[in-house]
Coordinates of N, CA, C and O in Angstrom, one line a residue:
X126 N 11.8 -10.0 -7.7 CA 10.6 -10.3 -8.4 C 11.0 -11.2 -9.6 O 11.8 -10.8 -10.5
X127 N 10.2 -12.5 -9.6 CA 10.9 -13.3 -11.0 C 10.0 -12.4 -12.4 O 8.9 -11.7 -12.5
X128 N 11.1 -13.0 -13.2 CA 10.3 -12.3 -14.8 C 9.5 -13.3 -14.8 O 9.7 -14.4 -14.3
X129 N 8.0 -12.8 -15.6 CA 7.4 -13.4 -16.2 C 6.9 -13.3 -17.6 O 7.4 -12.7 -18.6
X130 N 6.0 -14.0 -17.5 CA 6.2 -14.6 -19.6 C 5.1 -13.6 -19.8 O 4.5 -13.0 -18.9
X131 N 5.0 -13.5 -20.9 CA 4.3 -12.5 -22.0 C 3.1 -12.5 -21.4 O 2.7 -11.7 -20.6
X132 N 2.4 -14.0 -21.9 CA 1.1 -14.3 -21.6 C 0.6 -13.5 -20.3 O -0.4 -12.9 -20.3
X133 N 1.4 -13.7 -19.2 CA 1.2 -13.2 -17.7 C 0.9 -11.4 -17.7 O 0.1 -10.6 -17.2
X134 N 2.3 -11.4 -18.5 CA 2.1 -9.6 -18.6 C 0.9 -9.0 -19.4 O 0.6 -7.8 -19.5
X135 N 0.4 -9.9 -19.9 CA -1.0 -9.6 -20.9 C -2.0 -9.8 -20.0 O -2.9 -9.0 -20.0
X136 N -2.0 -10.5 -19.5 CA -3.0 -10.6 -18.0 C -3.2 -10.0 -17.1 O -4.2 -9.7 -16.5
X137 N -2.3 -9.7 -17.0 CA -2.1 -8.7 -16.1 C -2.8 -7.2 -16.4 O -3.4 -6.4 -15.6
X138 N -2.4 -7.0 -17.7 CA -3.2 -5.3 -18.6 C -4.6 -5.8 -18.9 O -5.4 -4.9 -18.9
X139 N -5.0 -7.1 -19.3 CA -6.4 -7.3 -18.8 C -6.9 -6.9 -17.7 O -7.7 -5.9 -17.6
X140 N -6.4 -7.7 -16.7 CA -7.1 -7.1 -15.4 C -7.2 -6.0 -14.9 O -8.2 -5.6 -14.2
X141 N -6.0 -5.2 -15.4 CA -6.0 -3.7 -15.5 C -7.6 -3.1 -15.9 O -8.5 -2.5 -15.3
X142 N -7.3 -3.8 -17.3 CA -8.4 -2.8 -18.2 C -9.8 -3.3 -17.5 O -10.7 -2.6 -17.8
X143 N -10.1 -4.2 -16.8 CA -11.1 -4.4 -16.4 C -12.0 -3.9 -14.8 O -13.1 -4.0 -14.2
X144 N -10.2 -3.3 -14.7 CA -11.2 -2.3 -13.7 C -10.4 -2.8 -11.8 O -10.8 -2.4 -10.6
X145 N -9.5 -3.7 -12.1 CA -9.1 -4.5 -11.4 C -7.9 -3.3 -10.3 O -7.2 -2.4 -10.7
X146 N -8.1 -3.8 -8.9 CA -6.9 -2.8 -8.0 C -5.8 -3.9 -7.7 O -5.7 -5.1 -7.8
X147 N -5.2 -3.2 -7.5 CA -3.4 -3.7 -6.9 C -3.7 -5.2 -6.0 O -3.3 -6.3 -6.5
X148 N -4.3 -5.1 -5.0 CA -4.8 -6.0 -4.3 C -5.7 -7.0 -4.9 O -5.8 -8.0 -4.2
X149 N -6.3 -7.1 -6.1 CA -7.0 -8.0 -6.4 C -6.3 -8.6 -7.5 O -6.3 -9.8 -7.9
X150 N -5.6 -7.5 -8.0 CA -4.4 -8.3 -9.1 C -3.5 -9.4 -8.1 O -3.4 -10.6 -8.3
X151 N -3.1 -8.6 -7.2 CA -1.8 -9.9 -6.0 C -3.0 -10.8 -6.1 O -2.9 -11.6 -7.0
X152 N -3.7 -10.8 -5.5 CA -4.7 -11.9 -5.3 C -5.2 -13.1 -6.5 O -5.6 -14.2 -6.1
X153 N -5.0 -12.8 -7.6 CA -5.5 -13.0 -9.2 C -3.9 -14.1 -9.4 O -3.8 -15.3 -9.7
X154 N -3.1 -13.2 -9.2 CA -1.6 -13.9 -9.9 C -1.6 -15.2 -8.8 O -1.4 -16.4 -9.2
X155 N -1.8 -14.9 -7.8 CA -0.8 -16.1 -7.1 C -2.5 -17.2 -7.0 O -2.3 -18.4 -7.0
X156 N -4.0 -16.7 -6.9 CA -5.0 -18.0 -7.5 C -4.7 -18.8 -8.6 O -4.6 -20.0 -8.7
X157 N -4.4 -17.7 -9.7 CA -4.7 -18.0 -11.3 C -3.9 -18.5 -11.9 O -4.1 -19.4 -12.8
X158 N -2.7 -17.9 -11.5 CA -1.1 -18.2 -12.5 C -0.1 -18.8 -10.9 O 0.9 -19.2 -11.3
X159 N -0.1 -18.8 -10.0 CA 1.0 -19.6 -9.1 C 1.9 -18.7 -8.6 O 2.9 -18.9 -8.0
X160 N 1.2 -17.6 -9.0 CA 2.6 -16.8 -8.5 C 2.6 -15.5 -7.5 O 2.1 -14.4 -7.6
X161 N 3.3 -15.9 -6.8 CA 3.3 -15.3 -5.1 C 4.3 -13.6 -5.2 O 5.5 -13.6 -5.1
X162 N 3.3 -12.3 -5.5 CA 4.3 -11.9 -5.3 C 3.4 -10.8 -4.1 O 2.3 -10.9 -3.7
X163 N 4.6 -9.7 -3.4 CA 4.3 -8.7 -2.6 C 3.7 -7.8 -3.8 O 3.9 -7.9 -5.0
X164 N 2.6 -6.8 -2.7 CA 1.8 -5.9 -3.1 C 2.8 -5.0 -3.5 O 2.4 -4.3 -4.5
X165 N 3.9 -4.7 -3.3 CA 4.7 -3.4 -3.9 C 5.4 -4.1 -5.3 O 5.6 -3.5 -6.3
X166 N 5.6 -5.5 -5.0 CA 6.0 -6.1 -6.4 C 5.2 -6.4 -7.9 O 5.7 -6.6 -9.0
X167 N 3.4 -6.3 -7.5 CA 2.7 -5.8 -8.4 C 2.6 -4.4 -8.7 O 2.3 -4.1 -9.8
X168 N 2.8 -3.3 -7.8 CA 2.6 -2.1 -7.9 C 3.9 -1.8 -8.8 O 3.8 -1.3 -10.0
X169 N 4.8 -2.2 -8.2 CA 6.0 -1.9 -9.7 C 5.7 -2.6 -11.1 O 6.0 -2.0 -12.1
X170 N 5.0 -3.7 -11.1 CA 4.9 -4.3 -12.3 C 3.9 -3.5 -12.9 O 4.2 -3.1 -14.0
X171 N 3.0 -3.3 -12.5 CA 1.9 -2.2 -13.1 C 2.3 -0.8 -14.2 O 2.1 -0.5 -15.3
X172 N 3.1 -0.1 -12.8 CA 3.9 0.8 -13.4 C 4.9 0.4 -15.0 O 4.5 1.0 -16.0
X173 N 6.1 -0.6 -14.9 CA 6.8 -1.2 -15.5 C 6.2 -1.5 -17.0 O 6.8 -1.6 -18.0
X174 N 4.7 -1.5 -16.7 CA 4.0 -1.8 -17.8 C 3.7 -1.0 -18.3 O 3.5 -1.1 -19.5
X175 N 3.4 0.2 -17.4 CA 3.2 1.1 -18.1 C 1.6 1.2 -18.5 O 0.9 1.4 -19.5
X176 N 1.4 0.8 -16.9 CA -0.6 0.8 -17.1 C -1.2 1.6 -15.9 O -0.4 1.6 -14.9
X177 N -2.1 2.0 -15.8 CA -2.9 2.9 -15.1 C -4.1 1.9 -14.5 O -4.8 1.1 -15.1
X178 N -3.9 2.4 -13.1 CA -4.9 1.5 -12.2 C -5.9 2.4 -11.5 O -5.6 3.1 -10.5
X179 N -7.4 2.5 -12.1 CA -8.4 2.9 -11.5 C -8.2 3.0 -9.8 O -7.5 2.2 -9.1
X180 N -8.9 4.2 -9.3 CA -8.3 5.1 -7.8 C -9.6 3.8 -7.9 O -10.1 3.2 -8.8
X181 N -9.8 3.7 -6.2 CA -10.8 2.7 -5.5 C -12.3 3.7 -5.8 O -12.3 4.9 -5.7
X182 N -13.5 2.9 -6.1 CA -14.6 3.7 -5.9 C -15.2 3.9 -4.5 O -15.2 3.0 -3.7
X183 N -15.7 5.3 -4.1 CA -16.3 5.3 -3.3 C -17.4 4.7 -3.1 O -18.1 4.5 -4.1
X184 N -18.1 4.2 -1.5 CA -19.0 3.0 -1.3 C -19.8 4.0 -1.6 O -20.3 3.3 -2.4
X185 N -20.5 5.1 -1.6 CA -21.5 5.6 -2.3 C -22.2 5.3 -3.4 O -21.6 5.7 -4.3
X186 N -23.4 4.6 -3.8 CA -24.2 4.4 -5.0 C -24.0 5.8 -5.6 O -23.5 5.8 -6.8
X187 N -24.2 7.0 -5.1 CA -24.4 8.0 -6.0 C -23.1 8.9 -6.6 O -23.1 9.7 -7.4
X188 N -22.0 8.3 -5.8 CA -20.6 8.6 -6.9 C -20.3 8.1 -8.0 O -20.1 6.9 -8.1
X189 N -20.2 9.0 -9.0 CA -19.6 8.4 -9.9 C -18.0 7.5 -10.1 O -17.1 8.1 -9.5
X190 N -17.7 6.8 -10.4 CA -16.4 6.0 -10.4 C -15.2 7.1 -10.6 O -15.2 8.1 -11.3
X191 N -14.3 6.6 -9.7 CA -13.1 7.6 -9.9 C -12.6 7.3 -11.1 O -12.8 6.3 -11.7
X192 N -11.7 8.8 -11.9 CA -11.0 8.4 -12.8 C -9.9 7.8 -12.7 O -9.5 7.9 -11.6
X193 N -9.2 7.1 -13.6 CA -8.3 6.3 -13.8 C -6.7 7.1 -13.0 O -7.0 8.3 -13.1
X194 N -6.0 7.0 -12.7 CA -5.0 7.8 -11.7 C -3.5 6.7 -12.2 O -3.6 5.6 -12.7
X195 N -2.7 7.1 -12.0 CA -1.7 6.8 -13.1 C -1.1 6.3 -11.8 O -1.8 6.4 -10.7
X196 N 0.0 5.8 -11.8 CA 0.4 5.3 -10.4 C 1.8 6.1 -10.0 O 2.4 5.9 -9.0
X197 N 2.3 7.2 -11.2 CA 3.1 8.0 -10.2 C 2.7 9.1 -9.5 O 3.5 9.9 -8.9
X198 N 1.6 9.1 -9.5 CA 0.6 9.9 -8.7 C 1.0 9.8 -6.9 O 1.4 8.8 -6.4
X199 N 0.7 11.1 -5.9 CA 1.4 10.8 -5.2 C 0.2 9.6 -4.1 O -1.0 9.6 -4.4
X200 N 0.6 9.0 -3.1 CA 0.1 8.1 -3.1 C -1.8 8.4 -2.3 O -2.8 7.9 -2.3
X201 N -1.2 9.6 -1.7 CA -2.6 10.4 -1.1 C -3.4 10.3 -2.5 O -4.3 9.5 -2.4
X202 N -3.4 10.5 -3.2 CA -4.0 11.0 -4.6 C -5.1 9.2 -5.1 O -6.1 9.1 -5.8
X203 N -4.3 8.0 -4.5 CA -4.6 6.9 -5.1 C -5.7 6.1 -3.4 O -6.2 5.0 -3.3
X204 N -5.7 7.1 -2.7 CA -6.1 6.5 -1.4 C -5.1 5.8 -1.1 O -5.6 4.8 -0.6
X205 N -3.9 5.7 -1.1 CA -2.8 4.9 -0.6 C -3.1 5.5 0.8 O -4.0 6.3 1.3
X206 N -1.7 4.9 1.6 CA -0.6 5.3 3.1 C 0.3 6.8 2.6 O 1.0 7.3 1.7
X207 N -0.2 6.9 3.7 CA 0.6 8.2 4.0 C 1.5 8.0 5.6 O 1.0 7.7 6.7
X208 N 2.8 8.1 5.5 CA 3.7 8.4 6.9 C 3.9 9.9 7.2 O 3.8 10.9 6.4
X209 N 4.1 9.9 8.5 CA 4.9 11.1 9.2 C 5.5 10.4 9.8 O 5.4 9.2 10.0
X210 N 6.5 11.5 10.2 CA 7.8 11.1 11.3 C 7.8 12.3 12.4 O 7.7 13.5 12.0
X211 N 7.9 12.1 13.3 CA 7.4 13.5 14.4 C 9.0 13.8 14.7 O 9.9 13.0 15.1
X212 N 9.0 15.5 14.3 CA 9.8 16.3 14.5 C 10.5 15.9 15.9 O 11.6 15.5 15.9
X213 N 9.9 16.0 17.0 CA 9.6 15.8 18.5 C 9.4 14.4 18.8 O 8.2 14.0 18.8
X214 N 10.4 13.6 19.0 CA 9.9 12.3 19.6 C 9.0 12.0 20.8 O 8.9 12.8 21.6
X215 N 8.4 11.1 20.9 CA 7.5 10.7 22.2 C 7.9 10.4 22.9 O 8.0 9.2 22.8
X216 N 8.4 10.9 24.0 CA 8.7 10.5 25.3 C 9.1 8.6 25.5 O 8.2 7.7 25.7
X217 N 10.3 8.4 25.5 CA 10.2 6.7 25.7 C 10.3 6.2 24.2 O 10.5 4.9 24.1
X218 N 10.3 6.9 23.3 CA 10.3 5.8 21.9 C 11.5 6.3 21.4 O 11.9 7.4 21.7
X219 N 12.0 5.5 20.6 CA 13.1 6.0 19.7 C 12.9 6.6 18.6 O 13.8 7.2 18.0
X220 N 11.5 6.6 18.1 CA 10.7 7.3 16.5 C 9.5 6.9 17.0 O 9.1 5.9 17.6
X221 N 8.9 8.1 16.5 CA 7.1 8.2 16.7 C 6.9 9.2 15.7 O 7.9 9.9 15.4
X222 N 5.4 9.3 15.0 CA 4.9 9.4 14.1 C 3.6 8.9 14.2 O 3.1 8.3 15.1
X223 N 2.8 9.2 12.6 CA 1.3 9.0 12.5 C 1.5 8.7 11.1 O 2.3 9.0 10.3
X224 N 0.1 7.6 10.9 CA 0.2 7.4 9.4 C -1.3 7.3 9.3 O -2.1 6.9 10.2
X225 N -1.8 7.6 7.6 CA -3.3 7.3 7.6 C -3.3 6.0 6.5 O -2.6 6.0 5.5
X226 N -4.0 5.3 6.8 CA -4.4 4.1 5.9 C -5.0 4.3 4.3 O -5.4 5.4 4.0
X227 N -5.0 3.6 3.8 CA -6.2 4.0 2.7 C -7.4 4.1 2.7 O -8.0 4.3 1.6
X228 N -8.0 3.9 3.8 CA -9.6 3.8 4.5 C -9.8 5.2 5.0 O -10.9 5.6 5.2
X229 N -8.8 5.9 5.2 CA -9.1 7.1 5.6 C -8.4 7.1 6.9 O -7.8 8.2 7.2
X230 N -8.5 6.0 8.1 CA -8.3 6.2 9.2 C -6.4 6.3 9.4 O -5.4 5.8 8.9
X231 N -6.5 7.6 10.8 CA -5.2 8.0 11.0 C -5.2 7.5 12.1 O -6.2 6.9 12.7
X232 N -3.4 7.7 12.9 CA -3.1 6.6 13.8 C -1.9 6.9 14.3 O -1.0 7.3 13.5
X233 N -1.7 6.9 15.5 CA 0.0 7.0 15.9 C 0.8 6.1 15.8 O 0.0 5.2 15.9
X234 N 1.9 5.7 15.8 CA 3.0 4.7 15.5 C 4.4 5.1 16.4 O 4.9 6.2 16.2
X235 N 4.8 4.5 17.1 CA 5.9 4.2 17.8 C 6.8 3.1 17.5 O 6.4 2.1 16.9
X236 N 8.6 3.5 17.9 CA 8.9 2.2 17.8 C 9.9 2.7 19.1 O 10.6 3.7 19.3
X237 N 9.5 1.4 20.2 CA 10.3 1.2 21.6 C 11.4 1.3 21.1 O 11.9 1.2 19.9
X238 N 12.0 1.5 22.7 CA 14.0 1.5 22.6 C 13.9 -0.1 22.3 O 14.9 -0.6 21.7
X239 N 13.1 -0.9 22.4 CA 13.8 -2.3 21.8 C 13.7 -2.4 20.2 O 14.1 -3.4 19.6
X240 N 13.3 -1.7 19.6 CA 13.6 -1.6 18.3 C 11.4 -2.4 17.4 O 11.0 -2.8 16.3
X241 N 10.6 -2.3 18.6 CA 9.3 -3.1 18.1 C 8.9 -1.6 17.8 O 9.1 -0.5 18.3
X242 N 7.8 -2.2 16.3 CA 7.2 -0.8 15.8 C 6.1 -1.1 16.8 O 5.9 -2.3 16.9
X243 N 5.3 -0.4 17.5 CA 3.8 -0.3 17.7 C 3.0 0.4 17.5 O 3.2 1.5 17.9
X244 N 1.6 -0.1 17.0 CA 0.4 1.0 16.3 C -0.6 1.3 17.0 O -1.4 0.5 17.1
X245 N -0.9 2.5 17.8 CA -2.3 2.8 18.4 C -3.3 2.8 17.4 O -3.5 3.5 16.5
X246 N -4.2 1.5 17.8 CA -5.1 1.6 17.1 C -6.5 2.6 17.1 O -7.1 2.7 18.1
X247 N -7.1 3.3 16.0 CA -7.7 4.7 15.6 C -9.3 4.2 16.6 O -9.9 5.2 17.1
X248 N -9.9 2.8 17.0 CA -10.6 2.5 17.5 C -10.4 1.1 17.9 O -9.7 0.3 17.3
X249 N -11.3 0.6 19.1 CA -11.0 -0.8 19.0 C -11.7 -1.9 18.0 O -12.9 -2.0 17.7
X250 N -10.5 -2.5 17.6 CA -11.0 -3.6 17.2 C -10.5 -3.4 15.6 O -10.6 -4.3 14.8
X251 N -10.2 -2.5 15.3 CA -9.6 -1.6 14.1 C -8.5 -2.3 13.4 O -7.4 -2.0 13.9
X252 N -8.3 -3.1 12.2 CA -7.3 -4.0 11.8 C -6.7 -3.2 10.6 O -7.1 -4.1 9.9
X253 N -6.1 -2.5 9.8 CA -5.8 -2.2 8.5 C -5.1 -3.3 7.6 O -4.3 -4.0 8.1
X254 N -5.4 -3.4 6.4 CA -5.6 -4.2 5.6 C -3.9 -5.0 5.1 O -3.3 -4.1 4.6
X255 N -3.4 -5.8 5.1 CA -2.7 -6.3 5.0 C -1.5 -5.8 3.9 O -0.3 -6.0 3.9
X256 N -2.5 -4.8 2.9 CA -1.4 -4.2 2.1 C -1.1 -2.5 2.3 O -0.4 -1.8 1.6
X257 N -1.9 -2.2 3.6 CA -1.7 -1.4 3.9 C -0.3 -1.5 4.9 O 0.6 -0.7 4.6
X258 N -0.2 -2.1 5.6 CA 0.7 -2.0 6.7 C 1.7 -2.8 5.6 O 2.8 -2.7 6.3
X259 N 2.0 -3.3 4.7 CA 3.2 -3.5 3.7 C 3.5 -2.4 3.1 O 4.7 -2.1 3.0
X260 N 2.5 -1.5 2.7 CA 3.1 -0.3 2.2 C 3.4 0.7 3.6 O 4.3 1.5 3.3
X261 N 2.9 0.7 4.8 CA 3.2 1.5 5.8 C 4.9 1.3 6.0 O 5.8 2.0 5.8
X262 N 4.9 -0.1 6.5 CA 6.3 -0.5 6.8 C 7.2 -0.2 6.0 O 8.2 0.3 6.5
X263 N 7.0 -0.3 4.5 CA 8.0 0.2 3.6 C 8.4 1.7 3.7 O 9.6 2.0 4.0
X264 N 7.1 2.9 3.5 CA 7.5 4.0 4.4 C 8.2 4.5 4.9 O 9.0 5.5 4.6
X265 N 8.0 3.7 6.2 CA 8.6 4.4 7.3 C 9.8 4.0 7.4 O 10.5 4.8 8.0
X266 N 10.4 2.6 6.6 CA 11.6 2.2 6.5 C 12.3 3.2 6.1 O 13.2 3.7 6.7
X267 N 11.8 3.8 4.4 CA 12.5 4.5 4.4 C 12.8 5.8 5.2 O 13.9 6.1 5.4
X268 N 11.6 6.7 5.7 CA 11.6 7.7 6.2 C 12.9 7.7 6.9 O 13.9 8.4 6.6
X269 N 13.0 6.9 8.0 CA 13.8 6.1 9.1 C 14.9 6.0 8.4 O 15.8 6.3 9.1
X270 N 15.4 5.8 7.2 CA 16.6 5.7 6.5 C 17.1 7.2 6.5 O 18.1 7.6 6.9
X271 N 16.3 8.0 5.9 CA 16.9 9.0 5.9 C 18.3 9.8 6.5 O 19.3 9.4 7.0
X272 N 17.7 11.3 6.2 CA 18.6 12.2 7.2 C 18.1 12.3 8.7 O 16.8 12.3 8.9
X273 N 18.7 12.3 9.5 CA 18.1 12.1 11.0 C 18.7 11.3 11.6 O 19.2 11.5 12.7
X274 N 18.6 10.0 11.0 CA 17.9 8.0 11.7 C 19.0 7.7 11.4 O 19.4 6.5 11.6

């Protein structure tokens, strides 16, 4: 992650304060200011700063806005990704598991003896959001690092 200048890190706790998510911040830096980073590379910067990023509102009119959720919070808590790793492998895969997205939707995941992850998708036509499967992958990377793998 390159450093950035003041100015940027102050923009950044603007955007914060204004109600702004992980995803819209990535999105904000690399429009606004030029700068390209991964969704886990703002999620650290956030933290680093030592700022609190509003949980997602629900699409309900009649919810009130979530409160503000700190980001060492565990990630279920933020509507993040959640992994498993299945005690019991699946017949034919080298690691299988399930993970749920931050939309709610859950899902099985495999990875063949050739080493490809693949995702049963929860319905057809079903895409999960681009910073979801960056934070999935990271996951399971580590999970997979572990004891066991």
């Amino acid at each position: 992650m390159a450093s950035l200048k003041q100015e940027h890190k102050e923009q950044v706790g603007k955007w914060v304060a204004d109600g702004l998510g992980l995803s819209d911040i990535q999105k904000l830096l690399k429009t606004e200011l030029g700068i390209g980073m991964t969704f886990m590379d703002v999620r650290f910067l956030v933290s680093d700063l030592s700022l609190q990023v509003s949980a997602p509102a629900k699409e309900d009119k009649n919810t009130a806005p979530a409160p503000d959720a700190p980001l060492d919070e565990p990630d279920d808590m933020l509507g993040g990704v959640s992994v498993e790793v299945d005690k019991v492998i699946h017949p034919g895969a080298a690691a299988s598991g399930s993970v749920t997205f931050s939309d709610g939707k859950s899902t099985k995941w495999f990875v063949d003896p050739m080493g490809q992850l693949r995702i049963e998708p929860p319905e057809p036509g079903y895409q999960p959001s681009q910073e979801d499967l960056q934070e999935f992958q990271m996951q399971l990377r580590s999970a997979l690092q572990g004891p066991g793998y």
